[in-house]
C-alpha cells in the first residue's frame, strides 16, 4: 500500500486477555518500529526490526510484550495478560534504511483495557 | 542520555501570522532530526527530515533549520492557517543508538480564524 497500515484501529479488551496488533509497512521498507503513546505522555520506543530480526527490544516494558516480523514485511505486536496500564495508542513506523531514513507512521491502534 | 525539549508547550495565534516552534536536544551526536505533526486521534505525519550535515529544509510554507553544535532546531510556519492546528513533534535519531528516535513532548498549535 501507499502508507503504513495498522489494524485494528481500536481495540477494547478485558484485563487478562491477550491482544494482537498488526502493522503492514510501506512496501520495500526494511526497518520497522513500534512505539507507544500513552495519554498525556510522549512517544515511547518499544522495538525495532531490521528485516525479520529484532536487534533492539530494549523498550518492551515487560515479558508480556512480544513482537515478530515475517517475510520482511508484516509485524505483529502481542500483549499477553493485558493490564489497565497497557491502555495506549500503539504506533508502527517504517523506513527505507535503518540509520538515516525518514520514518513514516501509521494511524495507530488504540488499545483500551477495562 | 539524549533529551529533547520543545518550547512553547502550547501556542495560539491568529490566522495569517508567521510563527516559530523551538526544539532543543542535549547531545549533538545525531544522524538527523525529523519534524512531525499529529492531529487529534491520528498518527504522525512526517513534515521535514534534516540530516546532520544539513542546515535547513523547506517544504511549502514550512522551513526547518538545524544548528547541531548548539543542539537546536526551529520549525518556521509562514502565513499560518486554521488547518495548521495540530501538535508538532520533533525527534532526533542519536548516533549512539540510531535505530530509534527520541521525541520531544510536542507543541500544541492552535490557529484561530
Short mmCIF file of C-alpha atoms in Angstrom, two decimals:
data_model
loop_
_atom_site.label_atom_id
_atom_site.label_comp_id
_atom_site.label_asym_id
_atom_site.label_seq_id
_atom_site.Cartn_x
_atom_site.Cartn_y
_atom_site.Cartn_z
CA UNK A 1 0.00 0.00 0.00
CA UNK A 2 0.89 3.65 -0.14
CA UNK A 3 1.37 4.10 3.58
CA UNK A 4 1.84 2.20 6.82
CA UNK A 5 -1.32 0.30 7.67
CA UNK A 6 -2.28 -0.77 11.19
CA UNK A 7 -5.12 -2.90 12.48
CA UNK A 8 -7.30 -2.87 14.42
CA UNK A 9 -7.71 0.89 14.70
CA UNK A 10 -9.48 0.42 18.02
CA UNK A 11 -9.46 -2.50 20.44
CA UNK A 12 -11.31 -2.78 23.72
CA UNK A 13 -10.44 -5.79 25.84
CA UNK A 14 -10.85 -7.08 29.35
CA UNK A 15 -7.98 -7.24 31.78
CA UNK A 16 -6.14 -10.53 31.50
CA UNK A 17 -6.93 -11.16 27.82
CA UNK A 18 -4.29 -11.38 25.09
CA UNK A 19 -4.30 -8.95 22.15
CA UNK A 20 -2.54 -8.85 18.80
CA UNK A 21 -1.83 -5.66 16.90
CA UNK A 22 -0.82 -5.77 13.27
CA UNK A 23 1.40 -3.49 11.18
CA UNK A 24 1.84 -3.58 7.41
CA UNK A 25 4.78 -1.30 6.49
CA UNK A 26 5.41 0.58 3.29
CA UNK A 27 6.44 -1.88 0.61
CA UNK A 28 10.21 -2.24 0.41
CA UNK A 29 10.92 -0.67 3.81
CA UNK A 30 13.38 -2.87 5.65
CA UNK A 31 13.21 -1.13 9.03
CA UNK A 32 10.10 -1.32 11.21
CA UNK A 33 9.48 0.26 14.60
CA UNK A 34 6.83 0.02 17.30
CA UNK A 35 6.16 2.96 19.62
CA UNK A 36 3.60 3.52 22.36
CA UNK A 37 1.85 6.78 23.17
CA UNK A 38 0.01 6.90 26.47
CA UNK A 39 -2.47 9.64 27.37
CA UNK A 40 -0.55 12.79 28.19
CA UNK A 41 2.78 11.05 27.63
CA UNK A 42 5.37 11.28 24.92
CA UNK A 43 6.21 8.57 22.45
CA UNK A 44 7.92 5.56 23.98
CA UNK A 45 10.10 3.28 21.83
CA UNK A 46 9.23 -0.41 22.11
CA UNK A 47 11.10 -2.46 19.50
CA UNK A 48 12.94 -2.19 16.19
CA UNK A 49 13.16 -4.70 13.34
CA UNK A 50 15.69 -4.82 10.53
CA UNK A 51 14.26 -7.37 8.14
CA UNK A 52 12.89 -10.18 10.30
CA UNK A 53 15.44 -9.65 13.08
CA UNK A 54 14.87 -7.54 16.17
CA UNK A 55 18.28 -6.21 17.19
CA UNK A 56 16.76 -3.80 19.71
CA UNK A 57 13.97 -4.95 22.03
CA UNK A 58 15.07 -2.66 24.82
CA UNK A 59 11.80 -0.74 25.01
CA UNK A 60 9.47 -3.67 25.63
CA UNK A 61 8.09 -2.91 29.11
CA UNK A 62 7.74 -6.50 30.33
CA UNK A 63 7.86 -10.11 29.20
CA UNK A 64 4.12 -9.90 28.50
CA UNK A 65 5.06 -7.96 25.36
CA UNK A 66 6.46 -9.68 22.27
CA UNK A 67 6.68 -8.92 18.58
CA UNK A 68 7.59 -10.71 15.41
CA UNK A 69 8.02 -9.86 11.78
CA UNK A 70 7.68 -12.31 8.93
CA UNK A 71 8.75 -12.13 5.29
CA UNK A 72 10.45 -8.83 5.96
CA UNK A 73 7.03 -7.24 5.89
CA UNK A 74 4.09 -7.59 8.29
CA UNK A 75 4.74 -7.32 12.02
CA UNK A 76 2.57 -8.38 14.94
CA UNK A 77 2.83 -6.95 18.46
CA UNK A 78 1.34 -9.31 21.05
CA UNK A 79 0.43 -8.32 24.59
CA UNK A 80 -0.39 -11.21 26.91
CA UNK A 81 -2.50 -10.96 30.05
CA UNK A 82 -3.28 -7.30 29.42
CA UNK A 83 -3.29 -4.83 32.29
CA UNK A 84 -5.02 -1.46 32.54
CA UNK A 85 -1.68 0.33 32.29
CA UNK A 86 -1.27 -1.17 28.80
CA UNK A 87 -4.02 1.15 27.56
CA UNK A 88 -2.40 3.42 24.98
CA UNK A 89 -2.08 4.08 21.27
CA UNK A 90 0.40 1.71 19.66
CA UNK A 91 2.10 3.26 16.66
CA UNK A 92 4.05 1.49 13.97
CA UNK A 93 6.56 3.15 11.67
CA UNK A 94 8.77 2.05 8.82
CA UNK A 95 11.74 3.48 6.96
CA UNK A 96 13.75 2.52 3.92
CA UNK A 97 17.03 2.44 5.83
CA UNK A 98 17.86 1.93 9.47
CA UNK A 99 20.36 4.69 10.03
CA UNK A 100 19.30 7.83 8.24
CA UNK A 101 15.92 7.08 6.74
CA UNK A 102 12.82 9.15 7.24
CA UNK A 103 10.23 7.43 9.43
CA UNK A 104 6.65 7.10 8.24
CA UNK A 105 3.99 6.29 10.82
CA UNK A 106 0.67 4.51 10.64
CA UNK A 107 -2.56 5.80 12.18
CA UNK A 108 -2.07 3.68 15.29
CA UNK A 109 -4.06 1.08 17.19
CA UNK A 110 -5.87 2.44 20.23
CA UNK A 111 -5.97 -0.19 22.97
CA UNK A 112 -8.31 0.14 25.93
CA UNK A 113 -8.06 -2.41 28.73
CA UNK A 114 -11.09 -2.44 31.02
CA UNK B 1 21.21 10.28 27.70
CA UNK B 2 19.64 12.27 24.88
CA UNK B 3 16.77 14.54 25.90
CA UNK B 4 14.58 16.63 23.61
CA UNK B 5 12.69 19.71 24.78
CA UNK B 6 10.10 21.67 22.85
CA UNK B 7 9.10 25.23 23.60
CA UNK B 8 6.43 26.50 23.87
CA UNK B 9 4.22 23.66 25.08
CA UNK B 10 1.20 25.39 23.53
CA UNK B 11 0.70 28.32 21.19
CA UNK B 12 -2.39 30.13 19.96
CA UNK B 13 -2.11 32.59 17.08
CA UNK B 14 -4.48 34.39 14.70
CA UNK B 15 -4.65 33.20 11.14
CA UNK B 16 -2.01 34.66 8.84
CA UNK B 17 0.74 35.02 11.42
CA UNK B 18 4.22 33.66 10.88
CA UNK B 19 5.37 31.53 13.80
CA UNK B 20 8.38 29.63 15.12
CA UNK B 21 8.41 26.40 17.10
CA UNK B 22 11.56 25.51 19.01
CA UNK B 23 13.25 22.19 19.67
CA UNK B 24 16.43 21.64 21.66
CA UNK B 25 18.42 18.47 22.29
CA UNK B 26 21.18 17.72 24.77
CA UNK B 27 23.58 15.61 22.68
CA UNK B 28 24.73 16.88 19.28
CA UNK B 29 25.80 13.40 18.13
CA UNK B 30 22.80 12.73 15.90
CA UNK B 31 22.15 11.23 12.48
CA UNK B 32 19.23 13.52 11.76
CA UNK B 33 16.24 15.41 13.14
CA UNK B 34 12.67 14.97 11.98
CA UNK B 35 9.60 17.18 12.45
CA UNK B 36 6.14 15.62 12.59
CA UNK B 37 2.58 16.83 13.04
CA UNK B 38 -0.09 14.87 14.84
CA UNK B 39 -3.79 15.60 14.54
CA UNK B 40 -6.07 14.50 17.40
CA UNK B 41 -6.65 10.75 17.35
CA UNK B 42 -4.33 10.28 14.40
CA UNK B 43 -0.83 9.01 13.73
CA UNK B 44 2.22 11.12 13.00
CA UNK B 45 2.73 12.79 9.64
CA UNK B 46 6.32 13.47 8.63
CA UNK B 47 6.91 17.10 7.72
CA UNK B 48 10.65 17.53 7.26
CA UNK B 49 13.81 15.49 7.76
CA UNK B 50 17.14 17.27 8.25
CA UNK B 51 20.30 15.21 8.07
CA UNK B 52 23.11 16.14 10.46
CA UNK B 53 25.16 17.64 7.60
CA UNK B 54 22.32 19.95 6.53
CA UNK B 55 21.38 23.37 7.87
CA UNK B 56 17.78 23.58 6.73
CA UNK B 57 14.97 22.02 4.77
CA UNK B 58 11.92 23.62 3.18
CA UNK B 59 8.55 22.29 2.15
CA UNK B 60 5.90 24.73 1.06
CA UNK B 61 5.18 27.15 3.93
CA UNK B 62 7.40 25.16 6.29
CA UNK B 63 11.09 25.73 6.90
CA UNK B 64 13.12 23.79 9.43
CA UNK B 65 16.63 24.74 10.49
CA UNK B 66 19.23 22.74 12.37
CA UNK B 67 22.14 24.03 14.44
CA UNK B 68 23.67 20.79 15.58
CA UNK B 69 26.52 22.30 17.57
CA UNK B 70 24.15 24.25 19.78
CA UNK B 71 21.55 21.47 19.90
CA UNK B 72 18.71 23.47 18.39
CA UNK B 73 16.16 23.26 15.62
CA UNK B 74 13.36 25.59 14.68
CA UNK B 75 10.26 25.00 12.59
CA UNK B 76 9.05 28.14 10.86
CA UNK B 77 5.47 28.21 9.59
CA UNK B 78 4.63 31.07 7.24
CA UNK B 79 1.16 32.57 6.85
CA UNK B 80 -0.46 30.17 9.30
CA UNK B 81 -3.89 28.70 8.55
CA UNK B 82 -6.52 27.05 10.77
CA UNK B 83 -5.63 23.74 9.08
CA UNK B 84 -2.18 24.02 10.61
CA UNK B 85 -3.72 23.44 14.05
CA UNK B 86 -2.15 20.25 15.42
CA UNK B 87 0.56 19.00 17.76
CA UNK B 88 4.05 19.41 16.34
CA UNK B 89 6.72 16.95 17.44
CA UNK B 90 10.44 16.96 16.85
CA UNK B 91 12.57 13.87 17.16
CA UNK B 92 16.30 13.19 16.89
CA UNK B 93 17.99 9.97 15.87
CA UNK B 94 21.08 9.62 18.09
CA UNK B 95 24.33 8.22 16.70
CA UNK B 96 24.70 6.05 19.79
CA UNK B 97 21.55 4.03 19.05
CA UNK B 98 20.46 5.09 15.62
CA UNK B 99 17.62 2.63 15.43
CA UNK B 100 15.22 4.69 17.50
CA UNK B 101 14.08 8.27 17.66
CA UNK B 102 13.97 10.35 20.82
CA UNK B 103 10.90 12.57 20.80
CA UNK B 104 10.07 15.86 22.43
CA UNK B 105 6.75 16.30 24.20
CA UNK B 106 5.38 18.45 21.39
CA UNK B 107 3.94 21.91 20.86
CA UNK B 108 0.15 22.18 20.61
CA UNK B 109 -0.63 24.80 17.97
CA UNK B 110 -3.99 26.48 17.52
CA UNK B 111 -4.52 28.85 14.63
CA UNK B 112 -7.66 30.93 15.08
CA UNK B 113 -9.72 32.06 12.11
#
